[in-house]
Tab-separated table of N, CA and C in Angstrom:
chain	number	residue	atom	x	y	z
A	3	MET	N	23.448	13.951	3.465
A	3	MET	CA	22.346	13.128	3.115
A	3	MET	C	21.688	13.820	1.936
A	4	SER	N	21.170	12.939	0.998
A	4	SER	CA	20.540	13.478	-0.179
A	4	SER	C	19.080	13.667	0.038
A	5	PRO	N	18.372	14.415	-0.845
A	5	PRO	CA	16.871	14.484	-0.687
A	5	PRO	C	16.145	13.079	-0.813
A	6	ILE	N	16.752	12.173	-1.514
A	6	ILE	CA	16.163	10.859	-1.544
A	6	ILE	C	16.159	10.217	-0.163
A	7	ASP	N	17.288	10.389	0.563
A	7	ASP	CA	17.445	9.851	1.869
A	7	ASP	C	16.354	10.445	2.811
A	8	TRP	N	16.145	11.764	2.745
A	8	TRP	CA	15.179	12.474	3.522
A	8	TRP	C	13.824	11.978	3.274
A	9	LEU	N	13.571	11.703	1.925
A	9	LEU	CA	12.206	11.075	1.587
A	9	LEU	C	11.971	9.760	2.122
A	10	LEU	N	12.993	8.899	2.161
A	10	LEU	CA	12.834	7.525	2.693
A	10	LEU	C	12.802	7.606	4.203
A	11	ILE	N	13.552	8.497	4.884
A	11	ILE	CA	13.408	8.691	6.310
A	11	ILE	C	12.053	9.146	6.783
A	12	ALA	N	11.466	10.084	5.953
A	12	ALA	CA	10.084	10.625	6.220
A	12	ALA	C	9.092	9.438	6.167
A	13	ILE	N	9.224	8.574	5.061
A	13	ILE	CA	8.328	7.428	4.960
A	13	ILE	C	8.396	6.483	6.161
A	14	LEU	N	9.614	6.177	6.581
A	14	LEU	CA	9.778	5.319	7.781
A	14	LEU	C	9.182	5.966	9.022
A	15	GLY	N	9.574	7.239	9.146
A	15	GLY	CA	9.176	7.908	10.390
A	15	GLY	C	7.612	8.099	10.503
A	16	VAL	N	7.052	8.489	9.416
A	16	VAL	CA	5.605	8.603	9.405
A	16	VAL	C	4.830	7.395	9.654
A	17	SER	N	5.324	6.221	9.055
A	17	SER	CA	4.731	5.049	9.151
A	17	SER	C	4.868	4.464	10.658
A	18	ALA	N	6.112	4.593	11.178
A	18	ALA	CA	6.375	4.158	12.570
A	18	ALA	C	5.577	4.960	13.515
A	19	LEU	N	5.507	6.299	13.383
A	19	LEU	CA	4.765	7.110	14.301
A	19	LEU	C	3.229	6.815	14.227
A	20	THR	N	2.812	6.586	13.002
A	20	THR	CA	1.341	6.298	12.876
A	20	THR	C	1.057	4.898	13.584
A	21	GLY	N	2.065	3.939	13.428
A	21	GLY	CA	1.950	2.650	14.086
A	21	GLY	C	1.862	2.820	15.667
A	22	LEU	N	2.728	3.727	16.104
A	22	LEU	CA	2.814	4.066	17.562
A	22	LEU	C	1.535	4.627	18.123
A	23	MET	N	0.920	5.511	17.205
A	23	MET	CA	-0.313	6.180	17.723
A	23	MET	C	-1.600	5.211	17.593
A	24	ARG	N	-1.551	4.394	16.556
A	24	ARG	CA	-2.684	3.455	16.439
A	24	ARG	C	-2.504	2.273	17.302
A	25	GLY	N	-1.316	1.801	17.483
A	25	GLY	CA	-1.082	0.575	18.240
A	25	GLY	C	-1.167	-0.639	17.274
A	26	PHE	N	-0.772	-1.741	17.696
A	26	PHE	CA	-0.687	-2.969	16.959
A	26	PHE	C	-2.021	-3.305	16.484
A	27	VAL	N	-2.999	-3.320	17.295
A	27	VAL	CA	-4.374	-3.638	16.953
A	27	VAL	C	-4.931	-2.634	15.883
A	28	GLY	N	-4.597	-1.435	16.030
A	28	GLY	CA	-5.042	-0.413	14.989
A	28	GLY	C	-4.431	-0.565	13.630
A	29	VAL	N	-3.162	-0.938	13.654
A	29	VAL	CA	-2.435	-1.146	12.360
A	29	VAL	C	-2.972	-2.465	11.646
A	30	VAL	N	-3.106	-3.519	12.481
A	30	VAL	CA	-3.696	-4.732	11.849
A	30	VAL	C	-5.100	-4.507	11.427
A	31	ALA	N	-5.851	-3.844	12.262
A	31	ALA	CA	-7.285	-3.503	11.848
A	31	ALA	C	-7.440	-2.708	10.604
A	32	SER	N	-6.490	-1.725	10.434
A	32	SER	CA	-6.389	-0.932	9.259
A	32	SER	C	-6.191	-1.813	8.020
A	33	PHE	N	-5.145	-2.622	8.097
A	33	PHE	CA	-4.856	-3.557	7.009
A	33	PHE	C	-6.069	-4.509	6.718
A	34	ALA	N	-6.646	-5.036	7.817
A	34	ALA	CA	-7.847	-5.936	7.635
A	34	ALA	C	-9.042	-5.156	7.089
A	35	ALA	N	-9.215	-3.943	7.378
A	35	ALA	CA	-10.372	-3.124	6.826
A	35	ALA	C	-10.241	-3.071	5.369
A	36	TRP	N	-8.961	-2.762	4.840
A	36	TRP	CA	-8.837	-2.606	3.385
A	36	TRP	C	-8.935	-3.927	2.716
A	37	LEU	N	-8.296	-4.995	3.331
A	37	LEU	CA	-8.415	-6.237	2.703
A	37	LEU	C	-9.790	-6.920	2.695
A	38	LEU	N	-10.520	-6.797	3.821
A	38	LEU	CA	-11.839	-7.392	3.899
A	38	LEU	C	-12.789	-6.494	3.204
A	39	GLY	N	-12.629	-5.139	3.262
A	39	GLY	CA	-13.614	-4.203	2.550
A	39	GLY	C	-13.415	-4.453	1.045
A	40	GLY	N	-12.230	-4.586	0.497
A	40	GLY	CA	-12.084	-4.799	-0.843
A	40	GLY	C	-12.733	-6.071	-1.306
A	41	SER	N	-12.450	-7.169	-0.494
A	41	SER	CA	-13.081	-8.442	-0.782
A	41	SER	C	-14.563	-8.384	-0.748
A	42	ALA	N	-15.102	-7.727	0.248
A	42	ALA	CA	-16.564	-7.682	0.356
A	42	ALA	C	-17.152	-6.979	-0.808
A	43	ALA	N	-16.398	-5.878	-1.301
A	43	ALA	CA	-16.891	-5.031	-2.408
A	43	ALA	C	-16.949	-5.931	-3.699
A	44	LEU	N	-15.821	-6.649	-3.871
A	44	LEU	CA	-15.727	-7.573	-5.038
A	44	LEU	C	-16.740	-8.676	-5.026
A	45	LEU	N	-16.991	-9.236	-3.866
A	45	LEU	CA	-17.824	-10.417	-3.807
A	45	LEU	C	-19.375	-9.983	-3.843
A	46	PHE	N	-19.642	-8.898	-3.111
A	46	PHE	CA	-21.087	-8.513	-2.871
A	46	PHE	C	-21.539	-7.222	-3.443
A	47	GLY	N	-20.572	-6.434	-4.055
A	47	GLY	CA	-20.876	-5.251	-4.538
A	47	GLY	C	-21.935	-5.119	-5.682
A	48	GLY	N	-21.835	-6.152	-6.592
A	48	GLY	CA	-22.707	-6.313	-7.744
A	48	GLY	C	-24.150	-6.569	-7.182
A	49	GLY	N	-24.240	-7.519	-6.194
A	49	GLY	CA	-25.545	-7.892	-5.606
A	49	GLY	C	-26.159	-6.677	-4.933
A	50	ALA	N	-25.377	-5.995	-4.097
A	50	ALA	CA	-25.868	-4.713	-3.506
A	50	ALA	C	-26.319	-3.646	-4.459
A	51	ALA	N	-25.625	-3.569	-5.575
A	51	ALA	CA	-25.994	-2.637	-6.651
A	51	ALA	C	-27.331	-3.024	-7.204
A	52	HIS	N	-27.590	-4.254	-7.395
A	52	HIS	CA	-28.930	-4.728	-7.957
A	52	HIS	C	-30.114	-4.575	-6.997
A	53	MET	N	-29.744	-4.714	-5.718
A	53	MET	CA	-30.683	-4.437	-4.676
A	53	MET	C	-31.032	-2.930	-4.570
A	54	ILE	N	-30.018	-1.944	-4.738
A	54	ILE	CA	-30.277	-0.627	-4.730
A	54	ILE	C	-31.143	-0.286	-5.932
A	55	ALA	N	-30.912	-0.866	-7.053
A	55	ALA	CA	-31.610	-0.566	-8.256
A	55	ALA	C	-32.947	-1.186	-8.324
A	56	GLY	N	-33.153	-2.178	-7.466
A	56	GLY	CA	-34.475	-2.892	-7.464
A	56	GLY	C	-34.659	-3.793	-8.543
A	57	GLY	N	-33.598	-4.310	-9.160
A	57	GLY	CA	-33.683	-5.192	-10.322
A	57	GLY	C	-32.339	-5.394	-10.967
A	58	PRO	N	-32.289	-6.187	-11.946
A	58	PRO	CA	-31.002	-6.568	-12.603
A	58	PRO	C	-30.272	-5.444	-13.381
A	59	ASN	N	-31.044	-4.393	-13.746
A	59	ASN	CA	-30.448	-3.378	-14.595
A	59	ASN	C	-30.064	-2.058	-13.679
A	60	ALA	N	-28.877	-2.216	-13.101
A	60	ALA	CA	-28.330	-1.154	-12.238
A	60	ALA	C	-27.468	-0.253	-13.120
A	61	SER	N	-27.648	1.078	-12.874
A	61	SER	CA	-26.915	2.075	-13.587
A	61	SER	C	-25.430	2.118	-13.070
A	62	PRO	N	-24.569	2.761	-13.813
A	62	PRO	CA	-23.175	2.847	-13.268
A	62	PRO	C	-23.070	3.525	-11.886
A	63	VAL	N	-23.891	4.468	-11.622
A	63	VAL	CA	-23.823	5.115	-10.338
A	63	VAL	C	-24.362	4.152	-9.275
A	64	GLN	N	-25.395	3.386	-9.609
A	64	GLN	CA	-26.000	2.457	-8.610
A	64	GLN	C	-24.859	1.331	-8.425
A	65	MET	N	-24.132	0.861	-9.384
A	65	MET	CA	-23.149	-0.041	-9.253
A	65	MET	C	-21.965	0.427	-8.363
A	66	LEU	N	-21.562	1.659	-8.582
A	66	LEU	CA	-20.583	2.360	-7.732
A	66	LEU	C	-21.110	2.406	-6.268
A	67	MET	N	-22.391	2.779	-6.118
A	67	MET	CA	-22.901	2.769	-4.665
A	67	MET	C	-22.885	1.464	-4.063
A	68	GLY	N	-23.176	0.363	-4.781
A	68	GLY	CA	-23.231	-0.940	-4.306
A	68	GLY	C	-21.857	-1.403	-3.734
A	69	TYR	N	-20.777	-1.158	-4.596
A	69	TYR	CA	-19.421	-1.555	-4.253
A	69	TYR	C	-18.991	-0.695	-3.029
A	70	ALA	N	-19.244	0.629	-3.091
A	70	ALA	CA	-18.872	1.515	-2.011
A	70	ALA	C	-19.519	1.079	-0.671
A	71	LEU	N	-20.857	0.788	-0.790
A	71	LEU	CA	-21.562	0.445	0.406
A	71	LEU	C	-20.991	-0.805	1.041
A	72	CYS	N	-20.674	-1.908	0.293
A	72	CYS	CA	-20.066	-3.056	0.861
A	72	CYS	C	-18.692	-2.703	1.501
A	73	PHE	N	-17.929	-1.919	0.770
A	73	PHE	CA	-16.526	-1.539	1.317
A	73	PHE	C	-16.678	-0.788	2.659
A	74	VAL	N	-17.493	0.112	2.597
A	74	VAL	CA	-17.602	1.054	3.807
A	74	VAL	C	-18.284	0.283	5.031
A	75	ALA	N	-19.325	-0.503	4.688
A	75	ALA	CA	-19.871	-1.315	5.735
A	75	ALA	C	-18.934	-2.300	6.408
A	76	THR	N	-18.201	-2.942	5.649
A	76	THR	CA	-17.182	-3.775	6.172
A	76	THR	C	-16.107	-3.087	6.936
A	77	SER	N	-15.682	-1.918	6.414
A	77	SER	CA	-14.702	-1.222	7.120
A	77	SER	C	-15.167	-0.722	8.557
A	78	LEU	N	-16.472	-0.345	8.501
A	78	LEU	CA	-16.947	0.057	9.829
A	78	LEU	C	-17.046	-1.045	10.819
A	79	VAL	N	-17.439	-2.249	10.369
A	79	VAL	CA	-17.522	-3.396	11.266
A	79	VAL	C	-16.084	-3.678	11.882
A	80	VAL	N	-15.130	-3.610	11.049
A	80	VAL	CA	-13.663	-3.831	11.441
A	80	VAL	C	-13.306	-2.880	12.368
A	81	ALA	N	-13.648	-1.497	12.220
A	81	ALA	CA	-13.307	-0.478	13.078
A	81	ALA	C	-13.888	-0.600	14.458
A	82	VAL	N	-15.198	-0.991	14.520
A	82	VAL	CA	-15.863	-1.263	15.810
A	82	VAL	C	-15.177	-2.441	16.622
A	83	ILE	N	-14.875	-3.480	15.882
A	83	ILE	CA	-14.172	-4.611	16.577
A	83	ILE	C	-12.798	-4.115	17.092
A	84	ALA	N	-12.038	-3.364	16.276
A	84	ALA	CA	-10.746	-2.824	16.688
A	84	ALA	C	-10.905	-1.913	17.809
A	85	TYR	N	-11.943	-1.078	17.867
A	85	TYR	CA	-12.175	-0.175	18.983
A	85	TYR	C	-12.416	-0.987	20.364
A	86	LEU	N	-13.238	-2.019	20.147
A	86	LEU	CA	-13.563	-2.821	21.435
A	86	LEU	C	-12.228	-3.530	21.890
A	87	MET	N	-11.414	-3.917	20.914
A	87	MET	CA	-10.173	-4.641	21.331
A	87	MET	C	-9.171	-3.655	21.990
A	88	ARG	N	-9.102	-2.441	21.471
A	88	ARG	CA	-8.254	-1.532	22.058
A	88	ARG	C	-8.664	-1.114	23.504
A	89	ARG	N	-9.977	-0.967	23.723
A	89	ARG	CA	-10.510	-0.713	24.948
A	89	ARG	C	-10.201	-1.787	25.983
A	90	ALA	N	-10.320	-3.100	25.466
A	90	ALA	CA	-10.026	-4.229	26.376
A	90	ALA	C	-8.511	-4.292	26.721
A	91	LEU	N	-7.658	-3.947	25.827
A	91	LEU	CA	-6.226	-3.814	26.028
A	91	LEU	C	-5.887	-2.855	27.076
A	92	LYS	N	-6.564	-1.693	26.874
A	92	LYS	CA	-6.287	-0.527	27.800
A	92	LYS	C	-6.753	-0.873	29.205
A	93	ALA	N	-7.949	-1.502	29.311
A	93	ALA	CA	-8.458	-1.872	30.618
A	93	ALA	C	-7.596	-3.049	31.305
A	94	ALA	N	-6.986	-3.829	30.519
A	94	ALA	CA	-6.030	-4.915	31.036
A	94	ALA	C	-4.639	-4.296	31.290
A	95	GLY	N	-4.380	-2.971	31.044
A	95	GLY	CA	-3.026	-2.386	31.259
A	95	GLY	C	-2.023	-2.691	30.168
A	96	LEU	N	-2.533	-3.113	28.960
A	96	LEU	CA	-1.569	-3.543	27.959
A	96	LEU	C	-1.500	-2.475	26.859
A	97	ASP	N	-1.898	-1.351	27.119
A	97	ASP	CA	-1.888	-0.217	26.086
A	97	ASP	C	-0.575	-0.017	25.674
A	98	GLY	N	0.440	0.113	26.578
A	98	GLY	CA	1.813	0.407	26.231
A	98	GLY	C	2.384	-0.672	25.348
A	99	VAL	N	2.159	-1.932	25.635
A	99	VAL	CA	2.611	-3.034	24.791
A	99	VAL	C	1.964	-2.935	23.336
A	100	ASP	N	0.772	-2.657	23.378
A	100	ASP	CA	-0.012	-2.467	21.968
A	100	ASP	C	0.695	-1.455	21.176
A	101	ARG	N	0.948	-0.264	21.829
A	101	ARG	CA	1.599	0.867	21.084
A	101	ARG	C	3.039	0.478	20.628
A	102	MET	N	3.855	-0.150	21.512
A	102	MET	CA	5.205	-0.552	21.090
A	102	MET	C	5.139	-1.488	19.960
A	103	LEU	N	4.243	-2.516	19.952
A	103	LEU	CA	4.184	-3.476	18.858
A	103	LEU	C	3.607	-2.738	17.667
A	104	GLY	N	2.743	-1.724	17.848
A	104	GLY	CA	2.310	-0.902	16.721
A	104	GLY	C	3.463	-0.188	16.121
A	105	LEU	N	4.389	0.316	16.953
A	105	LEU	CA	5.558	1.049	16.456
A	105	LEU	C	6.437	0.108	15.586
A	106	ALA	N	6.655	-1.059	16.067
A	106	ALA	CA	7.402	-2.084	15.321
A	106	ALA	C	6.764	-2.459	13.908
A	107	LEU	N	5.486	-2.737	14.065
A	107	LEU	CA	4.743	-3.071	12.768
A	107	LEU	C	4.750	-1.898	11.814
A	108	GLY	N	4.525	-0.712	12.428
A	108	GLY	CA	4.477	0.454	11.559
A	108	GLY	C	5.816	0.712	10.922
A	109	GLY	N	6.970	0.394	11.594
A	109	GLY	CA	8.327	0.475	11.040
A	109	GLY	C	8.533	-0.562	9.921
A	110	LEU	N	8.041	-1.757	10.102
A	110	LEU	CA	8.070	-2.733	9.066
A	110	LEU	C	7.217	-2.312	7.826
A	111	ARG	N	6.092	-1.841	8.067
A	111	ARG	CA	5.222	-1.239	6.958
A	111	ARG	C	6.034	-0.117	6.205
A	112	GLY	N	6.693	0.761	7.023
A	112	GLY	CA	7.566	1.739	6.420
A	112	GLY	C	8.631	1.264	5.470
A	113	VAL	N	9.372	0.217	6.020
A	113	VAL	CA	10.339	-0.432	5.172
A	113	VAL	C	9.770	-0.927	3.872
A	114	ALA	N	8.623	-1.631	3.915
A	114	ALA	CA	7.974	-2.137	2.733
A	114	ALA	C	7.631	-0.962	1.770
A	115	MET	N	7.117	0.208	2.320
A	115	MET	CA	6.753	1.231	1.547
A	115	MET	C	8.034	1.902	0.945
A	116	ALA	N	9.060	2.030	1.760
A	116	ALA	CA	10.236	2.632	1.236
A	116	ALA	C	10.933	1.734	0.043
A	117	CYS	N	10.755	0.371	0.122
A	117	CYS	CA	11.225	-0.521	-0.947
A	117	CYS	C	10.407	-0.308	-2.231
A	118	ALA	N	9.141	-0.158	-2.031
A	118	ALA	CA	8.131	0.222	-3.111
A	118	ALA	C	8.470	1.533	-3.850
A	119	VAL	N	8.867	2.538	-2.987
A	119	VAL	CA	9.187	3.785	-3.584
A	119	VAL	C	10.489	3.753	-4.277
A	120	VAL	N	11.515	3.031	-3.851
A	120	VAL	CA	12.796	2.792	-4.511
A	120	VAL	C	12.437	2.006	-5.864
A	121	LEU	N	11.616	1.092	-5.777
A	121	LEU	CA	11.266	0.334	-7.023
A	121	LEU	C	10.592	1.340	-8.024
A	122	LEU	N	9.669	2.070	-7.637
A	122	LEU	CA	8.854	2.957	-8.541
A	122	LEU	C	9.839	3.991	-9.140
A	123	LEU	N	10.702	4.584	-8.328
A	123	LEU	CA	11.755	5.580	-8.819
A	123	LEU	C	12.718	4.889	-9.800
A	124	GLY	N	12.861	3.577	-9.658
A	124	GLY	CA	13.807	2.852	-10.628
A	124	GLY	C	13.233	2.888	-12.029
A	125	PHE	N	11.933	3.210	-12.195
A	125	PHE	CA	11.434	3.297	-13.537
A	125	PHE	C	11.446	4.767	-14.106
A	126	THR	N	12.004	5.668	-13.474
A	126	THR	CA	12.193	7.093	-13.794
A	126	THR	C	13.609	7.385	-14.026
A	127	PRO	N	13.877	8.570	-14.569
A	127	PRO	CA	15.331	9.019	-14.701
A	127	PRO	C	16.015	9.300	-13.346
A	128	VAL	N	15.292	9.296	-12.265
A	128	VAL	CA	15.993	9.664	-10.910
A	128	VAL	C	17.193	8.878	-10.624
A	129	PRO	N	17.333	7.548	-10.920
A	129	PRO	CA	18.608	6.868	-10.614
A	129	PRO	C	19.834	7.328	-11.396
A	130	ARG	N	19.545	8.077	-12.432
A	130	ARG	CA	20.758	8.563	-13.119
A	130	ARG	C	21.193	9.929	-12.659
A	131	GLN	N	20.558	10.507	-11.623
A	131	GLN	CA	20.818	11.824	-11.078
A	131	GLN	C	21.599	11.621	-9.762
A	132	ARG	N	22.355	12.756	-9.491
A	132	ARG	CA	23.361	12.696	-8.360
A	132	ARG	C	22.743	12.387	-7.003
A	133	PRO	N	21.507	12.932	-6.654
A	133	PRO	CA	21.036	12.639	-5.337
A	133	PRO	C	20.802	11.163	-5.065
A	134	TRP	N	20.381	10.404	-6.165
A	134	TRP	CA	20.194	8.981	-6.051
A	134	TRP	C	21.517	8.303	-5.779
A	135	GLN	N	22.449	8.771	-6.577
A	135	GLN	CA	23.838	8.021	-6.548
A	135	GLN	C	24.569	8.346	-5.259
A	136	ALA	N	24.195	9.551	-4.720
A	136	ALA	CA	24.875	9.930	-3.413
A	136	ALA	C	24.105	9.403	-2.136
A	137	SER	N	22.951	8.831	-2.372
A	137	SER	CA	22.131	8.397	-1.270
A	137	SER	C	22.760	7.227	-0.469
A	138	ALA	N	22.644	7.389	0.841
A	138	ALA	CA	23.161	6.442	1.725
A	138	ALA	C	22.050	5.332	1.941
A	139	LEU	N	20.832	5.587	1.811
A	139	LEU	CA	19.791	4.626	2.056
A	139	LEU	C	19.233	3.897	0.920
A	140	VAL	N	19.479	4.334	-0.264
A	140	VAL	CA	18.980	3.557	-1.450
A	140	VAL	C	19.527	2.230	-1.511
A	141	PRO	N	20.876	2.043	-1.311
A	141	PRO	CA	21.412	0.710	-1.276
A	141	PRO	C	20.817	-0.221	-0.176
A	142	VAL	N	20.346	0.310	0.817
A	142	VAL	CA	19.698	-0.456	1.967
A	142	VAL	C	18.297	-1.009	1.441
A	143	PHE	N	17.594	-0.290	0.590
A	143	PHE	CA	16.292	-0.755	0.229
A	143	PHE	C	16.354	-1.357	-1.211
A	144	LYS	N	17.453	-1.290	-1.926
A	144	LYS	CA	17.597	-1.872	-3.196
A	144	LYS	C	17.158	-3.384	-3.227
A	145	PRO	N	17.714	-4.206	-2.305
A	145	PRO	CA	17.408	-5.722	-2.289
A	145	PRO	C	15.857	-5.895	-2.124
A	146	GLY	N	15.185	-5.073	-1.313
A	146	GLY	CA	13.688	-5.216	-1.187
A	146	GLY	C	13.114	-4.774	-2.445
A	147	ALA	N	13.565	-3.757	-3.106
A	147	ALA	CA	13.003	-3.254	-4.396
A	147	ALA	C	13.099	-4.332	-5.421
A	148	LEU	N	14.330	-4.998	-5.510
A	148	LEU	CA	14.512	-6.059	-6.413
A	148	LEU	C	13.671	-7.276	-6.213
A	149	TRP	N	13.447	-7.567	-4.953
A	149	TRP	CA	12.562	-8.663	-4.615
A	149	TRP	C	11.088	-8.299	-5.028
A	150	LEU	N	10.617	-7.114	-4.785
A	150	LEU	CA	9.356	-6.662	-5.330
A	150	LEU	C	9.226	-6.792	-6.835
A	151	SER	N	10.305	-6.438	-7.562
A	151	SER	CA	10.336	-6.456	-8.964
A	151	SER	C	10.115	-7.870	-9.557
A	152	THR	N	10.355	-8.890	-8.773
A	152	THR	CA	10.093	-10.248	-9.293
A	152	THR	C	8.647	-10.434	-9.484
A	153	TRP	N	7.794	-9.751	-8.923
A	153	TRP	CA	6.315	-9.880	-9.068
A	153	TRP	C	5.814	-9.180	-10.299
A	154	LEU	N	6.718	-8.395	-11.010
A	154	LEU	CA	6.303	-7.626	-12.113
A	154	LEU	C	6.481	-8.492	-13.388
A	155	PRO	N	5.687	-8.222	-14.408
A	155	PRO	CA	5.980	-8.910	-15.713
A	155	PRO	C	7.372	-8.630	-16.196
A	156	VAL	N	7.928	-9.649	-16.946
A	156	VAL	CA	9.306	-9.520	-17.490
A	156	VAL	C	9.443	-8.261	-18.335
A	157	GLY	N	8.418	-8.011	-19.298
A	157	GLY	CA	8.519	-6.890	-20.101
A	157	GLY	C	8.589	-5.480	-19.307
A	158	VAL	N	7.934	-5.380	-18.201
A	158	VAL	CA	7.985	-4.191	-17.353
A	158	VAL	C	9.277	-4.179	-16.561
A	159	ARG	N	9.761	-5.318	-16.034
A	159	ARG	CA	10.872	-5.442	-15.209
A	159	ARG	C	12.082	-5.016	-16.100
A	160	ALA	N	12.082	-5.223	-17.372
A	160	ALA	CA	13.240	-4.866	-18.239
A	160	ALA	C	13.490	-3.319	-18.157
A	161	HIS	N	12.565	-2.578	-17.742
A	161	HIS	CA	12.702	-1.068	-17.733
A	161	HIS	C	13.227	-0.642	-16.390
A	162	LEU	N	13.384	-1.477	-15.498
A	162	LEU	CA	13.934	-1.149	-14.113
A	162	LEU	C	15.429	-0.799	-14.144
A	163	ASP	N	15.783	0.302	-13.620
A	163	ASP	CA	17.203	0.705	-13.626
A	163	ASP	C	17.436	1.237	-12.242
A	164	LEU	N	17.824	0.446	-11.253
A	164	LEU	CA	18.063	0.918	-9.865
A	164	LEU	C	19.531	1.431	-9.713
A	165	ASP	N	20.379	1.200	-10.711
A	165	ASP	CA	21.849	1.608	-10.612
A	165	ASP	C	22.044	2.908	-11.466
A	166	GLY	N	21.241	3.304	-12.187
A	166	GLY	CA	21.375	4.503	-13.034
A	166	GLY	C	22.265	4.334	-14.110
A	167	VAL	N	22.347	3.179	-14.802
A	167	VAL	CA	23.352	3.007	-15.872
A	167	VAL	C	22.661	2.751	-17.189
A	168	THR	N	21.423	2.514	-17.172
A	168	THR	CA	20.737	2.095	-18.479
A	168	THR	C	20.054	3.375	-19.060
A	169	PRO	N	20.581	3.803	-20.223
A	169	PRO	CA	19.904	5.002	-20.919
A	169	PRO	C	18.534	4.677	-21.393
A	170	ALA	N	17.586	5.459	-21.062
A	170	ALA	CA	16.235	5.194	-21.343
A	170	ALA	C	15.965	5.059	-22.842
A	171	ARG	N	16.711	5.665	-23.654
A	171	ARG	CA	16.484	5.609	-25.139
A	171	ARG	C	16.855	4.224	-25.579
A	172	ASN	N	17.544	3.366	-25.025
A	172	ASN	CA	17.884	1.984	-25.585
A	172	ASN	C	16.943	0.974	-25.152
A	173	LEU	N	15.844	1.341	-24.391
A	173	LEU	CA	14.963	0.368	-23.936
A	173	LEU	C	13.761	0.072	-24.948
A	174	PRO	N	13.315	-1.119	-25.002
A	174	PRO	CA	12.202	-1.405	-25.824
A	174	PRO	C	10.947	-0.847	-25.292
A	175	ALA	N	10.012	-0.528	-26.062
A	175	ALA	CA	8.684	0.061	-25.605
A	175	ALA	C	8.023	-0.972	-24.717
A	176	LEU	N	7.282	-0.412	-23.731
A	176	LEU	CA	6.540	-1.255	-22.890
A	176	LEU	C	5.403	-1.997	-23.632
A	177	PRO	N	5.067	-3.208	-23.329
A	177	PRO	CA	3.941	-3.877	-23.934
A	177	PRO	C	2.697	-3.095	-23.797
A	178	PRO	N	1.717	-3.115	-24.747
A	178	PRO	CA	0.453	-2.309	-24.497
A	178	PRO	C	-0.317	-2.994	-23.389
A	179	LEU	N	-1.057	-2.191	-22.756
A	179	LEU	CA	-2.060	-2.685	-21.698
A	179	LEU	C	-3.222	-3.570	-22.314
A	180	PRO	N	-3.627	-4.536	-21.663
A	180	PRO	CA	-4.775	-5.247	-22.249
A	180	PRO	C	-5.980	-4.414	-22.177
A	181	GLN	N	-6.940	-4.623	-23.171
A	181	GLN	CA	-8.066	-3.890	-23.272
A	181	GLN	C	-9.127	-4.422	-22.383
A	182	LEU	N	-9.781	-3.628	-21.670
A	182	LEU	CA	-10.967	-4.008	-20.766
A	182	LEU	C	-12.146	-4.478	-21.567
A	183	PRO	N	-12.877	-5.495	-21.085
A	183	PRO	CA	-14.068	-5.825	-21.865
A	183	PRO	C	-15.093	-4.689	-21.838
A	184	ALA	N	-15.832	-4.488	-22.866
A	184	ALA	CA	-16.775	-3.394	-22.953
A	184	ALA	C	-18.091	-3.770	-22.184
């Protein structure tokens, strides 16, 4: 087994074990906390910053505080709900089922993360090296990485080399990043 295989096994193992420890409710709550916290920060962070500033002219630090406050507050609410749900499951004797479902969901999350790692490594010289080409697991995750690559812009996707056959010097330059408004 190559070092790439060990990396992919570690990703799968850590994710599955984390799912087992947290349980299904914990894994779903963690995902929900990130999703809802990010949404709350985007929707209400500016308003919170203006409330912190006491007016419409919030400093960059106050803006950061407003966004962070919305994210953290939402994450805490989700954590409390998840805690209450886990206690209810334990009281009902369903703690084992919750943990086994968490293991399965953690494993699926690990597969998604491994596909993303294979995709990201496809933009580096790693696929042209022996450990990649000798890997037993890279071919397993390549279809998922290729599916993920369909979400990338065509100009970026042109630089993807999962088979290690495209010399980097023959690739066109990546398009410039768009400028952020001032």
